[in-house]
Coordinates of C-alpha atoms and ligand atoms in Angstrom, one line a residue:
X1 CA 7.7 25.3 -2.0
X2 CA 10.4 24.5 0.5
X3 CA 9.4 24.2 4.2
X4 CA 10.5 27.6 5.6
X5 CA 11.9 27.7 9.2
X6 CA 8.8 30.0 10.4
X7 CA 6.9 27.1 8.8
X8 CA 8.5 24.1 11.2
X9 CA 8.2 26.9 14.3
X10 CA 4.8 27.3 14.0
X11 CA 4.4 23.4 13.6
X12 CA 6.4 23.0 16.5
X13 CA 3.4 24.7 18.6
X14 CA 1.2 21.9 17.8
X15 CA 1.1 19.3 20.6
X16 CA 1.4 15.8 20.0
X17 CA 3.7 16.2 16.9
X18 CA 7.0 14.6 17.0
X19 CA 8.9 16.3 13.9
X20 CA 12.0 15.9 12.9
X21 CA 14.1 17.7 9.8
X22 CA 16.1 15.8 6.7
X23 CA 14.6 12.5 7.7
X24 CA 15.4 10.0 5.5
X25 CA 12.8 7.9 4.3
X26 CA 14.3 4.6 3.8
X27 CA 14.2 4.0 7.6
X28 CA 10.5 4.3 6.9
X29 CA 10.3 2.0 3.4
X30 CA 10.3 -1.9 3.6
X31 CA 12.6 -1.7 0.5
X32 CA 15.0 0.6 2.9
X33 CA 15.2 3.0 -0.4
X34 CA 14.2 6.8 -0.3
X35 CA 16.1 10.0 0.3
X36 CA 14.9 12.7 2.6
X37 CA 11.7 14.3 3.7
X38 CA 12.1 17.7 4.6
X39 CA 9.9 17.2 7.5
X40 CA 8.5 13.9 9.2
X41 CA 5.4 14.1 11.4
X42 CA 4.1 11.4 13.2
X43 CA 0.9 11.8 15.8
X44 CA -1.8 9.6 17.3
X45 CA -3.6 12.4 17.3
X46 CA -6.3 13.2 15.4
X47 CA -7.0 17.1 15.9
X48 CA -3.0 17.5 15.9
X49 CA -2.9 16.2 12.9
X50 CA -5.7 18.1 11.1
X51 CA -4.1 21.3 12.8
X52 CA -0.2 20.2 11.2
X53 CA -1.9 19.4 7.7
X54 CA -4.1 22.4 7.9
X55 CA -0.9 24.7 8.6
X56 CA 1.1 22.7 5.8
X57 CA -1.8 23.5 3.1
X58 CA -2.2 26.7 4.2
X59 CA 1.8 27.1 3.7
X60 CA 1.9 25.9 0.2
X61 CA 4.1 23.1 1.2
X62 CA 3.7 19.8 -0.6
X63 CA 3.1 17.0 1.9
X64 CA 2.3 13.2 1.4
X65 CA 0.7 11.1 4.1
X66 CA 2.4 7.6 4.7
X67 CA 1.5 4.3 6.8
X68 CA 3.9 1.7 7.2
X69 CA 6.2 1.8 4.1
X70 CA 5.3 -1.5 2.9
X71 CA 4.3 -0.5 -0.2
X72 CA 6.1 2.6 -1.1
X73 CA 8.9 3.6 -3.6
X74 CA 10.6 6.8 -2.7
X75 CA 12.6 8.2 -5.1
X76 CA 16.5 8.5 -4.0
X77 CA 16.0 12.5 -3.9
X78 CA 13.7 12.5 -1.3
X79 CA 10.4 14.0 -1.0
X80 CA 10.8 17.8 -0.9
X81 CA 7.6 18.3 1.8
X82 CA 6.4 17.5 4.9
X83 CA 5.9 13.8 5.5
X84 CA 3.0 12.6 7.7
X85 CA 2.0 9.3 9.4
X86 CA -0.8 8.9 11.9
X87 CA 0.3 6.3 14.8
X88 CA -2.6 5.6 16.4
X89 CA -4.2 2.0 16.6
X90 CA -6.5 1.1 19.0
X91 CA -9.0 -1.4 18.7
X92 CA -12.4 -2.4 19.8
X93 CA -15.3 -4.3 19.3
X94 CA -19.1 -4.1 19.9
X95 CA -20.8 -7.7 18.6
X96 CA -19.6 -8.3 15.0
X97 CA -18.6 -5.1 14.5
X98 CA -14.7 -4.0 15.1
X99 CA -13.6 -0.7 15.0
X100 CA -9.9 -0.2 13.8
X101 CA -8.0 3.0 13.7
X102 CA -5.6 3.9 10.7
X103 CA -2.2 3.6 12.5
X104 CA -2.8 -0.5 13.6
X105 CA -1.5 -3.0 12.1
X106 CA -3.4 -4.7 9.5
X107 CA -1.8 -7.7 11.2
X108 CA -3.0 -6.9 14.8
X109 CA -6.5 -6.1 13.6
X110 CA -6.7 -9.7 12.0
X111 CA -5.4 -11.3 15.2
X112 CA -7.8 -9.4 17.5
X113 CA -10.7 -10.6 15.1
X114 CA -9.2 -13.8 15.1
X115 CA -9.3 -13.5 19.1
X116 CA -12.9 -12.0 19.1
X117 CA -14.1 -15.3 17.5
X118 CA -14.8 -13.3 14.0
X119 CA -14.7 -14.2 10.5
X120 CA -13.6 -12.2 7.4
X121 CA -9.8 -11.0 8.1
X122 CA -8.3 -14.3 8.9
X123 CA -7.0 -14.8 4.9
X124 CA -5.3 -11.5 5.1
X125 CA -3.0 -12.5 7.8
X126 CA 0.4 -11.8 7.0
X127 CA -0.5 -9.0 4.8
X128 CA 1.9 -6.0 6.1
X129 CA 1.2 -2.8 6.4
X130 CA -1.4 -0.5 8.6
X131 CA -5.1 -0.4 9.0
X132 CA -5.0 3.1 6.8
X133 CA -3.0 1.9 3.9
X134 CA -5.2 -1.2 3.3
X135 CA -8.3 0.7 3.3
X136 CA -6.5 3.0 0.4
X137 CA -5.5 0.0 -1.6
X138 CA -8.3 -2.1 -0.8
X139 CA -5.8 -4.9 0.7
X140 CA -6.5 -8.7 0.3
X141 CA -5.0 -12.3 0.1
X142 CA -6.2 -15.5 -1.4
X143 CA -9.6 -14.2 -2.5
X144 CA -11.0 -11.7 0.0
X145 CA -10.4 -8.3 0.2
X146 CA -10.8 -5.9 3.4
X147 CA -13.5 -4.3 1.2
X148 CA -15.9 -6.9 2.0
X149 CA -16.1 -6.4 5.8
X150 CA -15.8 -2.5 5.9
X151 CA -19.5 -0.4 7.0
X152 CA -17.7 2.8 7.4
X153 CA -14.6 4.5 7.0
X154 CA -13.6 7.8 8.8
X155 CA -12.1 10.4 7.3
X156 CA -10.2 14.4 6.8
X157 CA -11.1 15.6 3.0
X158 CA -8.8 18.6 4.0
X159 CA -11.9 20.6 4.6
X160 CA -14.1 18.0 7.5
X161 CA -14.1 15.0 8.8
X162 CA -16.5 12.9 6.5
X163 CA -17.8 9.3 7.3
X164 CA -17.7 6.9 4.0
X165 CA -20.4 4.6 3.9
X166 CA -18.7 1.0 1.9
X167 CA -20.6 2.1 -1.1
X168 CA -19.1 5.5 -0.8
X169 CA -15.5 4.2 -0.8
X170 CA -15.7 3.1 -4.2
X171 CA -13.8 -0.1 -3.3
X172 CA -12.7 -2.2 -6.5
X173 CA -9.9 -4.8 -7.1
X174 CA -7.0 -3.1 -5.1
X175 CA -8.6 0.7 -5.6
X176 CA -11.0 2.5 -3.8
X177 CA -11.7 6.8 -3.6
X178 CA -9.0 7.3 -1.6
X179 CA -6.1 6.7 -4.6
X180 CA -7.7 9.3 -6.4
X181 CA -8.0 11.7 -3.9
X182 CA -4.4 11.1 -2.2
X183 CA -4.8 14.7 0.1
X184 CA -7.4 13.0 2.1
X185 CA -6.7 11.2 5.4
X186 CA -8.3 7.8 7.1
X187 CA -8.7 7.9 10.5
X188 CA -10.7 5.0 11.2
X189 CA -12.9 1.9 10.2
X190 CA -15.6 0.3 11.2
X191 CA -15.8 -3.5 10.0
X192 CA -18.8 -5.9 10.1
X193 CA -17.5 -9.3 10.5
X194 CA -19.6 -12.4 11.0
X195 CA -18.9 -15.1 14.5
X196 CA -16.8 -18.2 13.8
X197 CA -14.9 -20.5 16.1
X198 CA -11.9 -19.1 17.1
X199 CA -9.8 -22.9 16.7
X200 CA -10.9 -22.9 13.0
X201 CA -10.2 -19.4 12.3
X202 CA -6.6 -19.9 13.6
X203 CA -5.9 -22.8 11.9
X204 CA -7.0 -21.0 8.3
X205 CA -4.7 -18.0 9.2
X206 CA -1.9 -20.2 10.7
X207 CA -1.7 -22.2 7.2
X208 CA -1.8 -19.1 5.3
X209 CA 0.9 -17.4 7.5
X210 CA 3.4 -20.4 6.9
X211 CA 3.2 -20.3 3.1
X212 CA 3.5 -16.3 3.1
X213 CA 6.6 -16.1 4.9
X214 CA 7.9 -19.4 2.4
X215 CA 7.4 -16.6 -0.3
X216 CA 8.2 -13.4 1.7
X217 CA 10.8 -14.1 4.0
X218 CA 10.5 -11.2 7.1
X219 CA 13.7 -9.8 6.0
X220 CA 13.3 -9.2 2.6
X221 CA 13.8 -5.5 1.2
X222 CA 10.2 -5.9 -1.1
X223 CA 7.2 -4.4 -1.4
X224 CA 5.3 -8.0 -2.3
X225 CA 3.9 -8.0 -5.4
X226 CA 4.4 -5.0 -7.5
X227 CA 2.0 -5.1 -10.0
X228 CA -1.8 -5.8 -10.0
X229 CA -3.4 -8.4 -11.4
X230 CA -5.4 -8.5 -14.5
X231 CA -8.9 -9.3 -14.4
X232 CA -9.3 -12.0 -17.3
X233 CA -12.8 -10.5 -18.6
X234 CA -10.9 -7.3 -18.7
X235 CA -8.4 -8.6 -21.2
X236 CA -8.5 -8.5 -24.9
X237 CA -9.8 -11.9 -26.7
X238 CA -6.5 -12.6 -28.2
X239 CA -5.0 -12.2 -25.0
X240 CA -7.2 -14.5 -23.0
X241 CA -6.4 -17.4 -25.3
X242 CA -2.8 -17.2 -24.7
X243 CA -3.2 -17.6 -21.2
X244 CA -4.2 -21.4 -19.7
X245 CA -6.8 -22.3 -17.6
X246 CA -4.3 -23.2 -14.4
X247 CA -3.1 -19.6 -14.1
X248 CA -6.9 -18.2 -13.8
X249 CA -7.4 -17.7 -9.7
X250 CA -10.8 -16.3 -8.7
X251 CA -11.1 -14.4 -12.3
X252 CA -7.7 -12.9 -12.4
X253 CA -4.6 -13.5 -14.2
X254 CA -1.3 -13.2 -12.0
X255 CA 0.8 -10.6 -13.8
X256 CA 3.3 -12.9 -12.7
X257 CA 1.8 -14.8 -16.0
X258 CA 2.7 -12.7 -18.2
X259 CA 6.0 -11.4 -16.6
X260 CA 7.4 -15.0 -16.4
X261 CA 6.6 -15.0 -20.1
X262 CA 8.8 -11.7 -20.9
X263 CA 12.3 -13.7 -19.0
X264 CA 11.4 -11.5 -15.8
X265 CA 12.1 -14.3 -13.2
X266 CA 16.1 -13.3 -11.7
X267 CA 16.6 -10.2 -13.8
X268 CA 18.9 -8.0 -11.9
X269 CA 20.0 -4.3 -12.2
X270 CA 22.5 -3.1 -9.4
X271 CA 21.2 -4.1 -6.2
X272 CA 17.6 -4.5 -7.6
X273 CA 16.7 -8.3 -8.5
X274 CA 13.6 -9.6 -9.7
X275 CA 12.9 -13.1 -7.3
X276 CA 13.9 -16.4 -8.9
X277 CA 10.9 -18.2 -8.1
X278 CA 8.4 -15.4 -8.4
X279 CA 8.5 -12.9 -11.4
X280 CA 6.0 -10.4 -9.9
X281 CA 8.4 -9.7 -6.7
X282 CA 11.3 -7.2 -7.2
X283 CA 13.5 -7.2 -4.1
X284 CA 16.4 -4.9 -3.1
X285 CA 18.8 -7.2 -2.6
X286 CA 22.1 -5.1 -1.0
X287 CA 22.3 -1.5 -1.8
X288 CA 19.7 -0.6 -4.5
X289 CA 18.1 2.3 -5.7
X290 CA 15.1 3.8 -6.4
X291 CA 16.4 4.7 -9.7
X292 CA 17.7 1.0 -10.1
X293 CA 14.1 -0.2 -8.6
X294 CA 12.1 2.0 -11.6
X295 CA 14.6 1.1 -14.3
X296 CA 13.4 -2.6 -13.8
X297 CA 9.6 -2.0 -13.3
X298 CA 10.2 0.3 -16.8
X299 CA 12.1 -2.6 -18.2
X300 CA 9.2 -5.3 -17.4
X301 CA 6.5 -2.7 -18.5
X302 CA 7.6 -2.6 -21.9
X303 CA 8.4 -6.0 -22.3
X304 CA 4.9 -7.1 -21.6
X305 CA 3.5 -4.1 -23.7
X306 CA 5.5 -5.4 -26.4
X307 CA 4.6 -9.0 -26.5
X308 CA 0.8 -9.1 -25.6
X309 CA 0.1 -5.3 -25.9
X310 CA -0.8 -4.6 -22.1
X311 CA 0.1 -2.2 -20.0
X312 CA 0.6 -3.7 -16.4
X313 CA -0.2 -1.3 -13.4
X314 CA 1.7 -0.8 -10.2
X315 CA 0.4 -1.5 -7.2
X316 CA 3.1 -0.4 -5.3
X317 CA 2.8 4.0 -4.8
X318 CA 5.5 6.3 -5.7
X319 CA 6.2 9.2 -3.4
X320 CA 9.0 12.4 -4.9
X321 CA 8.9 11.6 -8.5
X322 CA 7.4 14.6 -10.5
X323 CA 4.8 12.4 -11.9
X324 CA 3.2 10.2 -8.9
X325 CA 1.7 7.8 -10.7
X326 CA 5.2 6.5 -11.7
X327 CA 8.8 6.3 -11.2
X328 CA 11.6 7.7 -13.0
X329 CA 12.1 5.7 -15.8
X330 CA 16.0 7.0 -17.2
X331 CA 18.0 4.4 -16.5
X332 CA 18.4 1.3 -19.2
X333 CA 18.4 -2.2 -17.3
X334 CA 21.8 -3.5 -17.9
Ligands
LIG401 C1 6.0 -8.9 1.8 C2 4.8 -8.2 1.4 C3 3.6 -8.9 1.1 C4 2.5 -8.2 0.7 N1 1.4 -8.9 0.4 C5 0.2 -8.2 0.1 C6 -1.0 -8.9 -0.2 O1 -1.0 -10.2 -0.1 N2 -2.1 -8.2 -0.4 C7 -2.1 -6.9 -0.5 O2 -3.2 -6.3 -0.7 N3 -1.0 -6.2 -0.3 C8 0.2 -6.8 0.0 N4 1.4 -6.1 0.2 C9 1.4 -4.6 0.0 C10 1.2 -3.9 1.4 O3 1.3 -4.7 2.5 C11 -0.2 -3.2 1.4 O4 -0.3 -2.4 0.3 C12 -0.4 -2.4 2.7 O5 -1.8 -2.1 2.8 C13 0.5 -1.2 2.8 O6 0.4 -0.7 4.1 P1 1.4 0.4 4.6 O7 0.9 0.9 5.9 O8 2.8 -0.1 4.6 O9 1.2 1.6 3.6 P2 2.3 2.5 2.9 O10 3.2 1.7 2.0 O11 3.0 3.4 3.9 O12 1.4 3.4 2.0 C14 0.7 2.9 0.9 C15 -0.3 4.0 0.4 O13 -1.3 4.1 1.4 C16 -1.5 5.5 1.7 N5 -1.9 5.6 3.1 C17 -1.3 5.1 4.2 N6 -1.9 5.4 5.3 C18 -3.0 6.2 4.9 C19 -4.0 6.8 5.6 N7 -4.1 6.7 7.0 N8 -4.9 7.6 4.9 C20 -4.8 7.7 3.6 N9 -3.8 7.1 2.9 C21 -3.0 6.3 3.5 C22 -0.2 6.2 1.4 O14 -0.3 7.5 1.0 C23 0.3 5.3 0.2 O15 -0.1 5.8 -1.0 C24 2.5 -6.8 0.6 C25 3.7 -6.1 0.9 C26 4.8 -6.8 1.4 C27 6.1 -6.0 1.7

């Protein structure tokens, strides 16, 4: 259902909201691709927002909730809904335990671990994106995953304000509750980290930085890698023998494997390219499309379904296409 004007008045009661009509969403996307939202709400505030969502449910209205737009492909239509992002990210800490809320920087909260002489984030340094967002997809970097420091998570189920236990968040490689239930709202974590010098903890983020930004330079239009890994045990027999030993990395095989196999490596389809040196990172690389963007990730799909019979899985979330689980997939790669 469109957003009627009553709808936005009535929103416009709200305190803390700052709304605003026809937005376009690729100033909000890393891969600066999306069309419109009909509305965009951001607040750092929590009862605001459960009062904005409450009124958008109550109005019919589709609405999707967004953090940082690292890891988002909007289609070029636009999202036809309200739009919502919770801003605020403050930070504190009590011992070993840190509490981060969902607008912060996943970056920030590493650095003020980092600062607090705290173990446990410094290998997801460099990972971009917000607090929120790498609860939802279970974020992580060279081995560690935030999953393995998080004692609680705070949450809206649309109905009350909940508090997840880890066990509760049902936290696997890149997944957790939260994908499945894509209505509901983090507000907040609580993480348990254990005491480390601060020197060492430094260093190990410092090294890590330097070869992430080697790989994702700051300015590139990406969303990193955008599909998941496969989890070798997973994998049929007759798959795992076709792939070596040096590709293995803490039980998983890079789809980057398996894509480099299929020619992925500088495929290009209008302004969409697939990186030279890295076949599981799709860039925009002038003006691309979403529709260009999905025509690619259909393209690799089938290619690896058709020579080793699996089907890869996006990490990277769709918002505006009728089926959110994927993109549109009409256009042939030229
Ligand atoms: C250069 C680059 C490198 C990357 N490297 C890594 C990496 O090493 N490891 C890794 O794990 N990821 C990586 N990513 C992916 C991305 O950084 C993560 O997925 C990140 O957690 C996304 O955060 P975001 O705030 O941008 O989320 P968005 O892209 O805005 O949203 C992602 C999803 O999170 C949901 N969401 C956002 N906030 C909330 C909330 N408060 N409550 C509920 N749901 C919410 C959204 O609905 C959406 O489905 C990389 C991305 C880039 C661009």
């Amino acid at each position: 259902m469109p957003v009627q004007q009553a709808t936005l008045q009535r929103l416009a009661q709200i305190p803390n909201l700052t709304i605003s009509e026809h937005t376009l969403l690729s100033r909000y996307t890393r891969f600066g691709i999306g069309g419109p939202a009909e509305l965009y709400i951001e607040t750092p505030s929590e009862p605001s927002f459960i009062a904005a969502l409450n009124f958008v449910r109550a109005s019919g209205v589709e609405f999707a909730v967004i953090g940082s737009g690292t890891n988002l492909i909007v289609s070029d239509a636009g999202f036809r809904g309200v739009v919502l992002r919770f801003t605020s990210g403050g930070l504190s800490s009590d011992g070993r335990i840190v509490r981060a809320q969902a607008g912060a920087e996943l970056q920030a909260l590493v650095d003020y671990s980092i600062g607090q002489g705290l173990r446990g984030l410094e290998t997801m340094t460099g990972i971009p994106g917000s607090v929120g967002a790498a609860i939802y997809g279970n974020a992580g970097a060279y081995g560690h995953s935030i999953n393995e420091s998080v004692r609680q998570v705070r949450l809206f189920d649309g109905s009350e304000i909940r508090e997840f236990s880890n066990a509760e968040c049902e936290f696997h490689y890149r997944e957790s509750v939260f994908k499945r239930h894509k209505d509901w709202i983090i507000f907040s974590t609580e993480l348990e980290l254990a005491s480390a010098p601060t020197d060492e903890l430094r260093k190990t983020a410092d090294g890590i930085l330097k070869v992430r930004l080697d790989k994702y330079p700051v300015t590139m239009k990406c969303a990193g890698s955008i599909f998941k890994n496969l989890i070798l045990a997973e994998l049929p027999e007759a798959v795992q023998r076709q792939v070596p030993a040096r590709v293995i990395r803490e039980g998983k095989v890079p789809s980057a494997f398996f894509l480099e196999e299929v020619g992925a490596k500088g495929i290009q389809n209008g302004g969409i390219r697939v990186a030279d040196y890295h076949a599981n990172l799709i860039y925009n690389a002038g003006d691309g499309t979403a529709r260009e963007l999905c025509a690619i990730i259909a393209d690799l799909k089938s290619r690896v379904q058709n020579r080793f019979g699996l089907t890869l899985e996006e990490e990277v979330q769709y918002i505006g296409f009728p089926d959110p689980s994927t993109g549109s997939l009409t256009v042939a790669v030229r």
